[in-house]
JSON list of C-alpha atoms in Angstrom, two decimals:
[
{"chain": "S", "resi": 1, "resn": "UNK", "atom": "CA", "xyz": [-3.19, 6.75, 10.58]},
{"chain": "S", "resi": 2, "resn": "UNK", "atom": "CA", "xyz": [-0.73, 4.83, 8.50]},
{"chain": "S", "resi": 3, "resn": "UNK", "atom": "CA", "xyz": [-2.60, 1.54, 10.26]},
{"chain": "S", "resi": 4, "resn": "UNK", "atom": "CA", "xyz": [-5.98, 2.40, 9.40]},
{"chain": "S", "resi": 5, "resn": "UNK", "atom": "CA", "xyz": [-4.82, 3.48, 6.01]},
{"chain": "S", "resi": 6, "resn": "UNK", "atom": "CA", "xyz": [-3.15, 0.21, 5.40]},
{"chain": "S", "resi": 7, "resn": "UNK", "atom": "CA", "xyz": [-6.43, -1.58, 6.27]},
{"chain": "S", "resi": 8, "resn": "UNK", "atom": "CA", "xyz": [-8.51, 0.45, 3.62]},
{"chain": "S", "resi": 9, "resn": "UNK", "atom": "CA", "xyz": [-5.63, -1.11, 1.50]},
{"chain": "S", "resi": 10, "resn": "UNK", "atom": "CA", "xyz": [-6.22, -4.45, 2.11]},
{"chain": "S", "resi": 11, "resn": "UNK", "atom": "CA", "xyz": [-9.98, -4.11, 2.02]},
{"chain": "S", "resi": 12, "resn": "UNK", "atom": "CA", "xyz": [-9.61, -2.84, -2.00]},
{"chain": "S", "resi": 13, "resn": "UNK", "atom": "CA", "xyz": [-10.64, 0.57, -1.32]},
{"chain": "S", "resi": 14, "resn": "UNK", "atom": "CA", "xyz": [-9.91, 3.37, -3.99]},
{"chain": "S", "resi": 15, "resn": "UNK", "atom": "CA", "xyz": [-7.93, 6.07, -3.51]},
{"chain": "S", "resi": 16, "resn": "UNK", "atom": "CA", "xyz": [-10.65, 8.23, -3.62]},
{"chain": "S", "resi": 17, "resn": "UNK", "atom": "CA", "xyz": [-12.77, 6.24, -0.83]},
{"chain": "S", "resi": 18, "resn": "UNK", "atom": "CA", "xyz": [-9.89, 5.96, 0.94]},
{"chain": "S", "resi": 19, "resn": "UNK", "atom": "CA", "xyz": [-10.06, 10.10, 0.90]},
{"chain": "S", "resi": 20, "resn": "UNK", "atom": "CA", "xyz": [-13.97, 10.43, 1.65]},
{"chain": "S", "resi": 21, "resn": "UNK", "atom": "CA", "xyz": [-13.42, 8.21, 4.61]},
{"chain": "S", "resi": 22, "resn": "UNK", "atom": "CA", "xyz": [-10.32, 9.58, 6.13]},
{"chain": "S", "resi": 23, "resn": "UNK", "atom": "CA", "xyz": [-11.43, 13.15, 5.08]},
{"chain": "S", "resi": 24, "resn": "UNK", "atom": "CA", "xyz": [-8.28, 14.29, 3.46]},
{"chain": "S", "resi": 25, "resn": "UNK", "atom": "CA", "xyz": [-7.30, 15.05, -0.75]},
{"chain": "S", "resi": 26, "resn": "UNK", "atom": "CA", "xyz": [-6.94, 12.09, -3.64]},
{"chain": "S", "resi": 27, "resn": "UNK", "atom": "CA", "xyz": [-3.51, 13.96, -4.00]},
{"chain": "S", "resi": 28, "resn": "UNK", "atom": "CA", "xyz": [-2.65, 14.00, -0.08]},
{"chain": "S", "resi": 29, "resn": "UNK", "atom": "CA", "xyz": [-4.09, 9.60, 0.15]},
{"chain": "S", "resi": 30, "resn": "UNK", "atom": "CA", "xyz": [-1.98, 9.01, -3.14]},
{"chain": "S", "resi": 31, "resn": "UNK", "atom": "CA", "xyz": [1.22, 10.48, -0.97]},
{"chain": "S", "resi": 32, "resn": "UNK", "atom": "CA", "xyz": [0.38, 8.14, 2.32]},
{"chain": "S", "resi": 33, "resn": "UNK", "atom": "CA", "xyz": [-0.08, 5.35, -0.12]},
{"chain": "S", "resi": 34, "resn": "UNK", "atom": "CA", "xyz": [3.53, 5.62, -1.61]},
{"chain": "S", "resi": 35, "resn": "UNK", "atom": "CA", "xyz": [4.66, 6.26, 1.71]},
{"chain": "S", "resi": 36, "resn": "UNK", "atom": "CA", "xyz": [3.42, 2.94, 3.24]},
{"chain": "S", "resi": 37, "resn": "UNK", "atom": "CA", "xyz": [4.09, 1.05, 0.12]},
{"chain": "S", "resi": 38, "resn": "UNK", "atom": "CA", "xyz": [7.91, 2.31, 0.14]},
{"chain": "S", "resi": 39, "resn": "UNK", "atom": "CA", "xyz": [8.19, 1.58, 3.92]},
{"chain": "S", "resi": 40, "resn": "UNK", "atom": "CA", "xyz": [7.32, -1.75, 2.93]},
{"chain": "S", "resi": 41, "resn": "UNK", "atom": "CA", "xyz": [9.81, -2.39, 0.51]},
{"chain": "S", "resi": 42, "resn": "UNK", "atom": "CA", "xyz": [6.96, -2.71, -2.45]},
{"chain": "S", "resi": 43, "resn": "UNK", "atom": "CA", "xyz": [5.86, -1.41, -5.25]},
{"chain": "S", "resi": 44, "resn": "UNK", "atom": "CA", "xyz": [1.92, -2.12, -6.06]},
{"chain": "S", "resi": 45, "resn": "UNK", "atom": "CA", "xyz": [-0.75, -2.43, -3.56]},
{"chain": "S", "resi": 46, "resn": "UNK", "atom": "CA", "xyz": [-1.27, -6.17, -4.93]},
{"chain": "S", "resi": 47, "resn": "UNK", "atom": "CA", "xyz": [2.62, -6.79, -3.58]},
{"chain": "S", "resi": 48, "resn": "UNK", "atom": "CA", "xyz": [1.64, -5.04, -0.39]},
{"chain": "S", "resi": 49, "resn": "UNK", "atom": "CA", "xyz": [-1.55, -6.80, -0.35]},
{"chain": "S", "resi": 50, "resn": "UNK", "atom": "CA", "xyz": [0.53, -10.43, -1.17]},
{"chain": "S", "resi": 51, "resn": "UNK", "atom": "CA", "xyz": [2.75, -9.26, 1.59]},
{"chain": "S", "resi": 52, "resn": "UNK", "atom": "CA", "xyz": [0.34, -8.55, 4.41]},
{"chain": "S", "resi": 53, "resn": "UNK", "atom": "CA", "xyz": [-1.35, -12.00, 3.69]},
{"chain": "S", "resi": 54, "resn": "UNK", "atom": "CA", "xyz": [1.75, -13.83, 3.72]},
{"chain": "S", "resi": 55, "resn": "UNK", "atom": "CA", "xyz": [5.02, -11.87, 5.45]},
{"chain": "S", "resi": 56, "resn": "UNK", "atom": "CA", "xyz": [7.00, -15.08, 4.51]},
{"chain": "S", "resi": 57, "resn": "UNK", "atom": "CA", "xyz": [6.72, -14.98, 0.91]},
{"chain": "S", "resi": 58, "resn": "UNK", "atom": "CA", "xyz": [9.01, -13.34, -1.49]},
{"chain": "S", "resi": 59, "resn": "UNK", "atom": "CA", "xyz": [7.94, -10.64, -3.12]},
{"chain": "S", "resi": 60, "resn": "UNK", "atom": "CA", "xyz": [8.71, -9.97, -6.93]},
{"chain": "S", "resi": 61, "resn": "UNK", "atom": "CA", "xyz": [8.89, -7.25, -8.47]},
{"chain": "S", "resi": 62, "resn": "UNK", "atom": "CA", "xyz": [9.91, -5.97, -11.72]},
{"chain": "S", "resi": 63, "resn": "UNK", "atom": "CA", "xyz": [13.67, -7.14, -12.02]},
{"chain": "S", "resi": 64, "resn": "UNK", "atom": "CA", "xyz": [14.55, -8.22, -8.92]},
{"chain": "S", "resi": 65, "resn": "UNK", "atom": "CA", "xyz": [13.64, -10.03, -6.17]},
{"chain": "S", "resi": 66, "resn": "UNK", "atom": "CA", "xyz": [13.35, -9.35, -2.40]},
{"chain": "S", "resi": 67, "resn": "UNK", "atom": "CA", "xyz": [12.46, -12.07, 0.67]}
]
């Protein structure tokens, strides 16, 4: 789930597409989407996006910096 999820991402999907297709609650997508983007050690879907496209990049984010 957390795959196909991650795809709708990518694609620039809404939330609340993202819901309608999967068939589950804006609140209940909003959780997955934290979820994932935690797990990935980000915190936007553009860093996650950035980070999917290019794994060896370094991410920024707000004060700090990861690799």
């Amino acid at each position: 789930r957390e795959v196909e999820l991650g795809e709708l991402i990518l694609s620039g999907a809404p939330a609340r597409d993202i819901g309608a297709k999967l068939k589950s609650s804006l609140p209940t997508v909003k959780t997955h989407i934290r979820n994932i983007l935690r797990k990935a050690g980000v915190r936007t879907r553009l860093e996650f996006v950035s980070l999917c496209r290019n794994p060896n990049a370094r991410v920024v984010t707000e004060n700090r910096e990861e690799p």
